[in-house]
Coordinates of C-alpha atoms in Angstrom, one line a residue:
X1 CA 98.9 126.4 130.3
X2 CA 97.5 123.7 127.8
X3 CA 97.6 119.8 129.2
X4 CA 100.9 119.3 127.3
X5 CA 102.9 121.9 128.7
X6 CA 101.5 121.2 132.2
X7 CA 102.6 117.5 131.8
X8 CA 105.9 118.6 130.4
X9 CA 106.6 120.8 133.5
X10 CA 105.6 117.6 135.6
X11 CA 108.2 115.8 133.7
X12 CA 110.5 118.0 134.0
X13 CA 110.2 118.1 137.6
X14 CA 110.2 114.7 137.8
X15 CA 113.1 114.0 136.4
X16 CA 114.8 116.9 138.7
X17 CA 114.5 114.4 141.5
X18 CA 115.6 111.2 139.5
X19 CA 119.0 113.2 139.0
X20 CA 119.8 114.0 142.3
X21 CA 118.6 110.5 143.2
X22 CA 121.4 109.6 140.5
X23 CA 123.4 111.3 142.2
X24 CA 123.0 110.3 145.5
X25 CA 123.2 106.3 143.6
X26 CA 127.2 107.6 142.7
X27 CA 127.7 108.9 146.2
X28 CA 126.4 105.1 147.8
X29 CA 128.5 103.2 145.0
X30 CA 131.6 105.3 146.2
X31 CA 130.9 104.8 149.5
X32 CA 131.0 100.6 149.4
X33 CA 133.6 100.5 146.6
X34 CA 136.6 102.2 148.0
X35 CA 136.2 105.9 149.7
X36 CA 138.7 106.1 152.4
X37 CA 137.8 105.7 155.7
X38 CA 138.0 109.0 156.8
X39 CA 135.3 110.4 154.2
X40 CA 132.5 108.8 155.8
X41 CA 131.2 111.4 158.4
X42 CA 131.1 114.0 155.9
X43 CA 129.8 111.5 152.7
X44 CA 127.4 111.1 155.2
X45 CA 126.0 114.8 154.9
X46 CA 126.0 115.2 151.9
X47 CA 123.8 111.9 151.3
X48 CA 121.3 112.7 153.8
X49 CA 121.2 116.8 152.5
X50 CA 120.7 115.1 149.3
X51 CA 118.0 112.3 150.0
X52 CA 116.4 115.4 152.3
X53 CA 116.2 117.3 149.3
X54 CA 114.6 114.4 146.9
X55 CA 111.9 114.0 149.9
X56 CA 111.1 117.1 150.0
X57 CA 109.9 117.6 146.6
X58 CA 108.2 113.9 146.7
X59 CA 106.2 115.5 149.7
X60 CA 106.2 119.5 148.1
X61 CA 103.3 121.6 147.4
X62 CA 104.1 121.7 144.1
X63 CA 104.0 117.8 143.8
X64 CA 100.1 117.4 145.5
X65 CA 99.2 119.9 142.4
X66 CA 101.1 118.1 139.5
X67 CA 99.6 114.7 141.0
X68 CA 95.8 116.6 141.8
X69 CA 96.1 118.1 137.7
X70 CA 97.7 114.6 136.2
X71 CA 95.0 112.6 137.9
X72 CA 92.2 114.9 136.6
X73 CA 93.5 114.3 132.9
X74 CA 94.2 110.5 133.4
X75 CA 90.5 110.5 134.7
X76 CA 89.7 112.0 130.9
X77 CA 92.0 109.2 129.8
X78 CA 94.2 111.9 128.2
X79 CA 97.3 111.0 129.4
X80 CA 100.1 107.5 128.1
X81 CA 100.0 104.6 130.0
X82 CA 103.6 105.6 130.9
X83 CA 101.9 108.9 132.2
X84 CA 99.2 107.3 134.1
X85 CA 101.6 104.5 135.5
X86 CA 104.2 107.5 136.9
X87 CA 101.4 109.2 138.7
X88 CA 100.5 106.2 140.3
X89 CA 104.2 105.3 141.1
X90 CA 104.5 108.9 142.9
X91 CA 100.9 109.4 144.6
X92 CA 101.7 106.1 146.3
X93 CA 105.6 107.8 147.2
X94 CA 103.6 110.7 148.4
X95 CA 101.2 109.3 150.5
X96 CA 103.5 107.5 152.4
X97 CA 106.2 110.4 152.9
X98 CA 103.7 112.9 153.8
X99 CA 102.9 111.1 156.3
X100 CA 106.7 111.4 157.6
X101 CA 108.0 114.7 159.2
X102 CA 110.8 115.6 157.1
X103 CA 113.2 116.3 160.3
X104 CA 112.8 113.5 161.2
X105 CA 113.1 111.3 157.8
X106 CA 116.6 113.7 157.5
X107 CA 117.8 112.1 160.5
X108 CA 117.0 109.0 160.0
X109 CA 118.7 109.0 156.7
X110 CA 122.3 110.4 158.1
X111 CA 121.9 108.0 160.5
X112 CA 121.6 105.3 157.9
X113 CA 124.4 106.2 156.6
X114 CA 127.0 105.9 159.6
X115 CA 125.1 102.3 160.3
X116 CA 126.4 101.3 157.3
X117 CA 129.8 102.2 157.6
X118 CA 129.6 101.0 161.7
X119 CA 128.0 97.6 160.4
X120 CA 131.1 97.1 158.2
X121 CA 133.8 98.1 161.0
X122 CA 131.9 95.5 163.2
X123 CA 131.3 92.6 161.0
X124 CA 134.9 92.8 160.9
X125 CA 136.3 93.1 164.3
X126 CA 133.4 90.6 164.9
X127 CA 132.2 93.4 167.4
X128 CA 127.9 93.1 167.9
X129 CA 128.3 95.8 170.7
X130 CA 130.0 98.5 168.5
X131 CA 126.7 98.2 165.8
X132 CA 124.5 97.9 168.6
X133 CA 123.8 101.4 169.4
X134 CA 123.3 102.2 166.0
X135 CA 121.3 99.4 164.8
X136 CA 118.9 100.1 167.9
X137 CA 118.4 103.2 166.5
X138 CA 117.0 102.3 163.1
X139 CA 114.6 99.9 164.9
X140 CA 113.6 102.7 166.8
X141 CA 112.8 104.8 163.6
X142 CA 111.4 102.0 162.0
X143 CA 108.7 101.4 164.9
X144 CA 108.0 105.3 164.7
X145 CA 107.7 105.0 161.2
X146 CA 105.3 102.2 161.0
X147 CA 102.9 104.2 163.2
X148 CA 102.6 107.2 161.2
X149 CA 102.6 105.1 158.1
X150 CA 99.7 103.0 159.4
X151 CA 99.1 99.5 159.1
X152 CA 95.8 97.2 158.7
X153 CA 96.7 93.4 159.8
X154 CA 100.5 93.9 160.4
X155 CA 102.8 96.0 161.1
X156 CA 105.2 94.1 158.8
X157 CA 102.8 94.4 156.0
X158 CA 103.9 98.1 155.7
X159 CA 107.3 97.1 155.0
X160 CA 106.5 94.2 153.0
X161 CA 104.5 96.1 150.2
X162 CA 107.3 98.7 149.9
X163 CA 109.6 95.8 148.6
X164 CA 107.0 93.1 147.1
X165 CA 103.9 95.1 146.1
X166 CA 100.8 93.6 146.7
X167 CA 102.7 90.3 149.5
X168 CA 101.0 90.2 153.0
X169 CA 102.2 88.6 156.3
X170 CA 99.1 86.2 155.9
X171 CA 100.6 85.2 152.1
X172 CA 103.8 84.9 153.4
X173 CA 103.3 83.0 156.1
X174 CA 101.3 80.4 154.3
X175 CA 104.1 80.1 151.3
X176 CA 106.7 79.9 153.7
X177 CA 105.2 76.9 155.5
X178 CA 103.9 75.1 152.1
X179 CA 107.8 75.6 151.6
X180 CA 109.4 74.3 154.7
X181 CA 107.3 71.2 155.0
X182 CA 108.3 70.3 151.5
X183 CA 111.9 71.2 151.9
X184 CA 112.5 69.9 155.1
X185 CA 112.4 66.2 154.1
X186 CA 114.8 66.5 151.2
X187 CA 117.0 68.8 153.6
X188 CA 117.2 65.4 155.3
X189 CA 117.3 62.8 152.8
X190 CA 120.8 64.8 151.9
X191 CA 121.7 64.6 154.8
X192 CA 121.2 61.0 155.2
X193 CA 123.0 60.3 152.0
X194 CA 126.7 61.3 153.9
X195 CA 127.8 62.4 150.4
X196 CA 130.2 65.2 150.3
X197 CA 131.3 66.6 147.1
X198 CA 133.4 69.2 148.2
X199 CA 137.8 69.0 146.7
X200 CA 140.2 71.0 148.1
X201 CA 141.4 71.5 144.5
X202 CA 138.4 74.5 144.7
X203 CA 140.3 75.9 147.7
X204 CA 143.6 76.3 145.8
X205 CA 144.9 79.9 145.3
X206 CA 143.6 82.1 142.2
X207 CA 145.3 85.6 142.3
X208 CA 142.4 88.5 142.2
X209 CA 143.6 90.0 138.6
X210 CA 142.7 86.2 137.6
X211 CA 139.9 86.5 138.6
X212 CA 138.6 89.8 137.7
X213 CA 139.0 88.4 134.1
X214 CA 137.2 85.3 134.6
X215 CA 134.4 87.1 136.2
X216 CA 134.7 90.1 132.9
X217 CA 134.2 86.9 130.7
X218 CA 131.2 85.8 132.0
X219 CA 129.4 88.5 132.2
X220 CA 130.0 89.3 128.6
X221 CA 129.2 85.5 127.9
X222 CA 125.8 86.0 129.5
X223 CA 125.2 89.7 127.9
X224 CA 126.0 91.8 130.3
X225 CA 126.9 95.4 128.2
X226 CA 130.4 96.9 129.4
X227 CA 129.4 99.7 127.6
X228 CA 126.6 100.8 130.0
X229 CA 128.1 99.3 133.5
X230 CA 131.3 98.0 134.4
X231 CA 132.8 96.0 137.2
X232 CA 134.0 96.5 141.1
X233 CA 135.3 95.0 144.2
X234 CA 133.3 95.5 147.4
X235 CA 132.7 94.0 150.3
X236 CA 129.2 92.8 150.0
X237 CA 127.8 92.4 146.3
X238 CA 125.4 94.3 144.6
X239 CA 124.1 96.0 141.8
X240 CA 123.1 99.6 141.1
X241 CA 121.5 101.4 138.6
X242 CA 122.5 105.0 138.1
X243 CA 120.4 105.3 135.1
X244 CA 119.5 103.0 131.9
X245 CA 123.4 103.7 130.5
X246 CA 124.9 103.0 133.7
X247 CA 124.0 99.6 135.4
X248 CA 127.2 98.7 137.9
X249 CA 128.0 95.4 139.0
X250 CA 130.7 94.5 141.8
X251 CA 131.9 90.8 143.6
X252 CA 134.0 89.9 146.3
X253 CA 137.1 88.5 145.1
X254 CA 138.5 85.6 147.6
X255 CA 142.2 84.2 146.9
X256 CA 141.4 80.9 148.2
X257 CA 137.4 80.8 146.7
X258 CA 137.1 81.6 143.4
X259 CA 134.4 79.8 143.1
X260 CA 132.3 82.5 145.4
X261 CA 133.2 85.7 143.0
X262 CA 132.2 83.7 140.2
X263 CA 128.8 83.1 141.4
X264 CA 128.2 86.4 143.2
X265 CA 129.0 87.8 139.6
X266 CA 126.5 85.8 138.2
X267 CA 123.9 86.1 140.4
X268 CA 124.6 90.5 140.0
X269 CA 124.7 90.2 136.3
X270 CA 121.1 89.0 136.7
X271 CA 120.0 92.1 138.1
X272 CA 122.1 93.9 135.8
X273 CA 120.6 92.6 132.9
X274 CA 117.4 93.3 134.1
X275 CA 117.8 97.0 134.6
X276 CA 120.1 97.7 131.1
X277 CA 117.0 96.2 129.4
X278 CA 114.4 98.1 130.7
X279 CA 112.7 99.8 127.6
X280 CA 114.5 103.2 126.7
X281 CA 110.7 104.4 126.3
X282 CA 110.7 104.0 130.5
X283 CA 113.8 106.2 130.4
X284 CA 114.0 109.4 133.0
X285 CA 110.5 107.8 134.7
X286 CA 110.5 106.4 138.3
X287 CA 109.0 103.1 136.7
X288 CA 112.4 102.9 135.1
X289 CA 113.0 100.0 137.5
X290 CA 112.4 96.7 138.5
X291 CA 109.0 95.7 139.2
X292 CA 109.9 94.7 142.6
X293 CA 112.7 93.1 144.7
X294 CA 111.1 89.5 144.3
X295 CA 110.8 90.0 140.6
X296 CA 114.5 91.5 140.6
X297 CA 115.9 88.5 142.5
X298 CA 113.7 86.5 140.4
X299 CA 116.5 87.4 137.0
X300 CA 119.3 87.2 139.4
X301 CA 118.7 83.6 141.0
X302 CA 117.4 82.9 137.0
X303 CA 121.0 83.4 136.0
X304 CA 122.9 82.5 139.2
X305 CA 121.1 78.9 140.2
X306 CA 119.4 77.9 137.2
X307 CA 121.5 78.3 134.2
X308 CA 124.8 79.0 136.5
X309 CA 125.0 76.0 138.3
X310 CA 123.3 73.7 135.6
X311 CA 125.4 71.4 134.3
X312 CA 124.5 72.7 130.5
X313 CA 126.3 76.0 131.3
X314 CA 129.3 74.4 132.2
X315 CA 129.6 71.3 129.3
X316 CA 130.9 74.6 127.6
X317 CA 132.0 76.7 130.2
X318 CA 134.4 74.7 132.4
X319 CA 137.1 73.0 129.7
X320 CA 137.5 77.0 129.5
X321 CA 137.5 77.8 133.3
X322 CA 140.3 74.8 133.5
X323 CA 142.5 76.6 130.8
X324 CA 142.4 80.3 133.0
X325 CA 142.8 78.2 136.0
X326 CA 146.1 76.7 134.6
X327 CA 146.2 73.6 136.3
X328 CA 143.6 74.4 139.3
X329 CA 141.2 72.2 138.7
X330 CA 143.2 69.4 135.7
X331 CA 141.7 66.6 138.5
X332 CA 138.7 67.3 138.3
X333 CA 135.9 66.6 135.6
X334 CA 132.9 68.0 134.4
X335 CA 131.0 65.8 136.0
X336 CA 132.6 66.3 139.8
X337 CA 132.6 69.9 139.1
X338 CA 129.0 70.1 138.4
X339 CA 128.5 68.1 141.7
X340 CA 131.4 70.7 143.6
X341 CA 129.0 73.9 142.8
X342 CA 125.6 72.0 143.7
X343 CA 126.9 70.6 147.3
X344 CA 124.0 71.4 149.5
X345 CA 124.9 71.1 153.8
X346 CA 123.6 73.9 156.5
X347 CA 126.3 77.2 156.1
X348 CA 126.5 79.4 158.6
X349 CA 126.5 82.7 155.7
X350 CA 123.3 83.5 153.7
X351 CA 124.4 84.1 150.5
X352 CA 126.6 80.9 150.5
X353 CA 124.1 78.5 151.1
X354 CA 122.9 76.4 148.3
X355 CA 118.9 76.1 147.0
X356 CA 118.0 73.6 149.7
X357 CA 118.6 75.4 152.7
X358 CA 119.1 79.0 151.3
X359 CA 114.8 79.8 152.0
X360 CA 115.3 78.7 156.0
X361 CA 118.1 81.5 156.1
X362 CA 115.7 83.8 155.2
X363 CA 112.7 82.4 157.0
X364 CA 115.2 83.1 160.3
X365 CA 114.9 86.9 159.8
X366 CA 111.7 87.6 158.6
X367 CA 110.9 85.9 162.0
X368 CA 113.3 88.6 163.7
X369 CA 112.3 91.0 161.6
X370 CA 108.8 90.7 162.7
X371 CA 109.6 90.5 166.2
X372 CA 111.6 93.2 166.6
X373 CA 109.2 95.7 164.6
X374 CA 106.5 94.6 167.2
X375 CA 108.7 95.2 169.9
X376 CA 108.9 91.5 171.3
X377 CA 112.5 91.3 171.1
X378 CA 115.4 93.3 171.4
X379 CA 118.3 94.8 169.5
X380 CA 120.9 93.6 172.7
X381 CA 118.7 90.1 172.5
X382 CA 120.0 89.4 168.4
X383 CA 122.8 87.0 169.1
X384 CA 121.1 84.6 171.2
X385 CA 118.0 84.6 169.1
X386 CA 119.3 84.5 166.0
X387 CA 122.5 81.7 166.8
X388 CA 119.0 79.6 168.5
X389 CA 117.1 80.5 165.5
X390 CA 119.9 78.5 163.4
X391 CA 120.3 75.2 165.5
X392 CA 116.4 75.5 165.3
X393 CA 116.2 75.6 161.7
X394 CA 119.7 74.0 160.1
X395 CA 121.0 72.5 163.0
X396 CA 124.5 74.6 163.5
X397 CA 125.7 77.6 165.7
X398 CA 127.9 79.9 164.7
X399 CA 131.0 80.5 166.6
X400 CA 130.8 84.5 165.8
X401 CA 128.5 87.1 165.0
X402 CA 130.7 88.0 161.9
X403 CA 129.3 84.4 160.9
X404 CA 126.1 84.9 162.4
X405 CA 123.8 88.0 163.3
X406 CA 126.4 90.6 161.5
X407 CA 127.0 88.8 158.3
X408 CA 124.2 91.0 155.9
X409 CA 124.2 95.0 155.7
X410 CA 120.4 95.3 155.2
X411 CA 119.7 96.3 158.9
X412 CA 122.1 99.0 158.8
X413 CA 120.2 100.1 155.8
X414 CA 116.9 99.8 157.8
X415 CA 115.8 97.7 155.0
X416 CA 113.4 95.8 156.7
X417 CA 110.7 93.6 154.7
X418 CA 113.3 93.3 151.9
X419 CA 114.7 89.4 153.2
X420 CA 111.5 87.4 152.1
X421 CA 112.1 89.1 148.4
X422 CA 115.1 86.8 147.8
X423 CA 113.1 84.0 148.8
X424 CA 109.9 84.8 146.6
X425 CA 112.9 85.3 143.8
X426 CA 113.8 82.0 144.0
X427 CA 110.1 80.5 144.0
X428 CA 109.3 83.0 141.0
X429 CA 112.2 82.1 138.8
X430 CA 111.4 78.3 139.1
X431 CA 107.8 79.4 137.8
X432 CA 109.0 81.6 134.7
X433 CA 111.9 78.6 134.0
X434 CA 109.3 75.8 133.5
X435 CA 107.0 78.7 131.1
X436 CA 110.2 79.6 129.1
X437 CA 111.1 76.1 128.8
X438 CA 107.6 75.2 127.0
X439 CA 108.2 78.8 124.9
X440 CA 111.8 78.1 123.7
X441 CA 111.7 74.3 123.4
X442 CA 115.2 74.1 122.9
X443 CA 116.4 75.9 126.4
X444 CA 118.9 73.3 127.3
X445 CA 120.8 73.6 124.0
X446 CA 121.1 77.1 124.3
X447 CA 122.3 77.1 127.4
X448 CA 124.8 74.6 126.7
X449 CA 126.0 76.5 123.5
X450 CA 125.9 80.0 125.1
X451 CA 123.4 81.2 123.3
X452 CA 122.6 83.7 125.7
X453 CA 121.1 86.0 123.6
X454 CA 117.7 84.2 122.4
X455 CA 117.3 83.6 126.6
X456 CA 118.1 87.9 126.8
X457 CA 115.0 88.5 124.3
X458 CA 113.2 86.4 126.0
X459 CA 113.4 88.0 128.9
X460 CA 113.4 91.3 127.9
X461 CA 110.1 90.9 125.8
X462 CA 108.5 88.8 128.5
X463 CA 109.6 90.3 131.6
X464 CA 112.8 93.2 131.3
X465 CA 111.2 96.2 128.9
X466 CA 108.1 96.8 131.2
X467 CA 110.0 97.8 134.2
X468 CA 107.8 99.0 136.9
X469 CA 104.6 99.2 134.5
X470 CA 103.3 96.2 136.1
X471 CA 103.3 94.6 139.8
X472 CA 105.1 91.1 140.7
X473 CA 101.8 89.1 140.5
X474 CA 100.5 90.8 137.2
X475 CA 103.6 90.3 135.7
X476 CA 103.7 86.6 136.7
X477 CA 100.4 86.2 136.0
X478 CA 100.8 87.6 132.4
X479 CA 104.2 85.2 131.7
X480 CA 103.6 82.1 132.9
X481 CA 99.3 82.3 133.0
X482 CA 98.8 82.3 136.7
X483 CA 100.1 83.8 140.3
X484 CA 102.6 82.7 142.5
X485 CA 103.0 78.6 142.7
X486 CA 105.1 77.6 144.7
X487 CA 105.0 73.7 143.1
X488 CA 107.4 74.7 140.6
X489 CA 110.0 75.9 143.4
X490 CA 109.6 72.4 145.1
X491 CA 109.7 70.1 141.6
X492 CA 112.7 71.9 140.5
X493 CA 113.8 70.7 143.7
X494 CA 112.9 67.7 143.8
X495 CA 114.0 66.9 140.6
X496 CA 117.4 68.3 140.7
X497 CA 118.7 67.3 144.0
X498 CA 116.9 63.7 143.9
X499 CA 119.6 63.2 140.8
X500 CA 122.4 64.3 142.5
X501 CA 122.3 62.8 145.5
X502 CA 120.1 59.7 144.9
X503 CA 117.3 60.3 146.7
X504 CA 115.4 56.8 145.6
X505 CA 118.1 54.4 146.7
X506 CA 118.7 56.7 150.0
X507 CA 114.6 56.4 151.0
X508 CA 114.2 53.2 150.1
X509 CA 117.1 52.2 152.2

């Protein structure tokens, strides 16, 4: 068999598994947009047969020889970069899930599954005992797991690099600090200032139909294509790629909030856009992807916080979000509006909380997180350590665990090392903002005549098209000329919130 038919047959192979992982994508979306109750146990099997089966021919005979042949030839440099970067992509996979027995990745995976569903039941019958069990086992798996995966420094490291490539405990740890001693003092300075620009007018009833449409319009305002994705209710937002073609986004509707599906829409078409812009060239390749969840959050918090909730996007925006509202929001201007969606106090709910206090949220679990991986807490302990964790850092208890300790799905998921990714999204997307605003001189303008498109190209030149060719620092590295910073995180800040709430006059009083 010649080189080209042997890499064809890898190919081939290849993309065997990215279809029943396509599959299995449907099969999740399903499961947290509407399958009935009562399909769950059995959903359940069929997901963990499935993912069993994509494991197994990650870890197959079949897959050391393809990866043994395919490194031989890149070696001889006869292979595309696409080549090369897919056989690195999948030695890594392998290495890691060899080192998993496949009984006991299979289980693990079913019982993912019924966490997730449990999680939801108990999050709303504000129930920590009921997810308990379940959520004890995952840590359980995930402290297994750890071991046979092996670890240098941390444990958490292992965890880390599956989600941010290349980010350490030691990294993390020193960001994070750099972060909260900057942050803290304008955390207070807000404070200090007793404004409040919350109006009830925000709280006023907008039917869910409404609202769908609103949410529709934006995301073709900012470029999202209805022709390969579309849009969903669900409990907890997200985004999912099935493949290039079909990029799904869903919000949470609220009847007395609209303002939280509007920016939960945003902040998913960011991803979205992301993933329906990945160069067709990348298609049916594993590095048809994002480069990592940092990077990933990096386009969502881009769109959602940056352009979202500037007061450019809404100069246009809002006369037009007053005329759908009919009559919601006729006593209220532009400029209390702009002020409405920036309010920044301590929230009990993660993906409520504004810029200021949103990294100190996070900071909370990778703490747990860490903890509970190195067995120094425990699953029963959560409520106590987490509702102290909060008066610690933002200085208010929540009154339940549906507000506290059971509010996000990811440990039901076993997702652990993905939390400090929205963080690092945040502190990336400040970094690529200040380069794109020296590259298109003009960004302000566009933003505040919708001109979506030239910020799309952008992005999809600079950032979008390589997928996972490149890692998170290599990528930042090559857009904005140097490595993670987090100065521009803290002078975006700085700047923004020193406006709004004036800062000056408050210290100098």
């Amino acid at each position: 068999m010649s080189l080209k038919e042997y890499e064809a047959s890898f190919l081939q192979y290849v993309r065997k598994m990215l279809n029943i992982q396509e599959a299995i994508s449907v099969l999740y979306w399903d499961l947290r947009t509407g399958a009935p109750k009562n399909a769950v146990s059995q959903r359940s099997n069929v997901i963990s047969q499935l993912s069993s089966d994509v494991f197994k021919m990650s870890t197959s005979n079949d897959m050391a020889h393809y990866l043994i042949t395919m490194e031989e030839a890149i070696s001889a440099g006869k292979c595309s970069l696409e080549v090369v970067k897919t056989v690195s992509y999948l030695r890594k996979l392998y290495d890691r899930n060899t080192k998993i027995p496949v009984d006991e990745y299979e289980a693990f995976i079913k019982c993912q599954a019924i966490s997730e569903s449990v999680w939801a039941e108990a999050k709303e019958e504000n129930n920590f005992a009921k997810f308990e069990p379940y959520l004890t086992e995952i840590i359980e798996y995930k402290r297994k797991f750890v071991e046979y995966l092996g670890y240098k420094d941390c444990k958490y490291d292992t965890y880390l690099d599956q989600y941010e490539p290349g980010m350490t405990v030691k990294k993390l740890d020193e960001v994070f600090a750099d972060v909260r001693n900057k942050l803290v003092p304008i955390v207070k300075a807000v404070s200090a200032s007793g404004k409040n620009f919350e109006k009830e007018e925000m709280k006023a009833f907008v039917s869910i139909q409404k609202q769908k449409e609103i949410c529709e319009q934006l995301l073709a305002t900012l470029g999202y294509n209805f022709d390969a994705g579309r849009l969903d209710p669900t409990p907890h937002p997200f985004a999912t790629s099935l493949n290039l073609g079909d990029v799904r986004v869903t919000t949470k509707y609220h009847e007395n909030n609209f303002e939280k599906a509007l920016f939960s829409t945003i902040h998913e078409c960011g991803h979205a856009l992301y993933e329906q812009n990945i160069s067709k060239d990348l298609e049916g390749l594993p590095i048809a992807q994002g480069a990592s969840l940092g990077i990933h959050e990096s386009q969502s918090l881009l769109y959602e916080k940056i352009i979202g909730q500037s007061y450019e996007f809404w100069k246009m925006n809002f006369p037009k979000l007053k005329e759908q509202l009919s009559g919601v929001l006729d006593n209220i201007t532009l400029d209390e509006f702009y002020k409405i969606v920036n309010n920044s106090k301590p929230s009990f709910i993660r993906i409520e909380a504004d810029e200021l206090t949103y990294p100190l949220h996070v900071m909370i679990r990778y703490e747990i997180e860490k903890d509970l991986l190195d067995g120094n807490i425990q699953v029963n302990e959560l409520p106590s350590i987490w509702n102290q964790k909060m008066e610690e850092y933002l200085g208010i208890v929540p009154e339940t665990d549906r507000e506290g300790v059971l509010q996000d799905v990811h440990w039901s998921m076993g997702h652990f090392g993905y939390f400090p990714t929205y963080a690092l999204g945040a502190m990336y997307a400040a970094q690529i903002k200040s380069t794109m605003e020296k590259d298109l001189s003009n960004l302000n303008e566009l933003i505040e005549t919708n001109d979506f498109q030239t910020i799309l190209d952008w992005l999809k030149v600079n950032i979008h098209q390589y997928g996972a060719m490149k890692e998170p620092q290599e990528i930042l590295k090559d857009v904005t000329g140097e490595e993670l910073n987090v100065k521009y995180f803290i002078e975006y800040l700085e700047s923004k919130y020193s406006k709004l709430y004036e800062l000056e006059e408050v210290n100098k009083s």
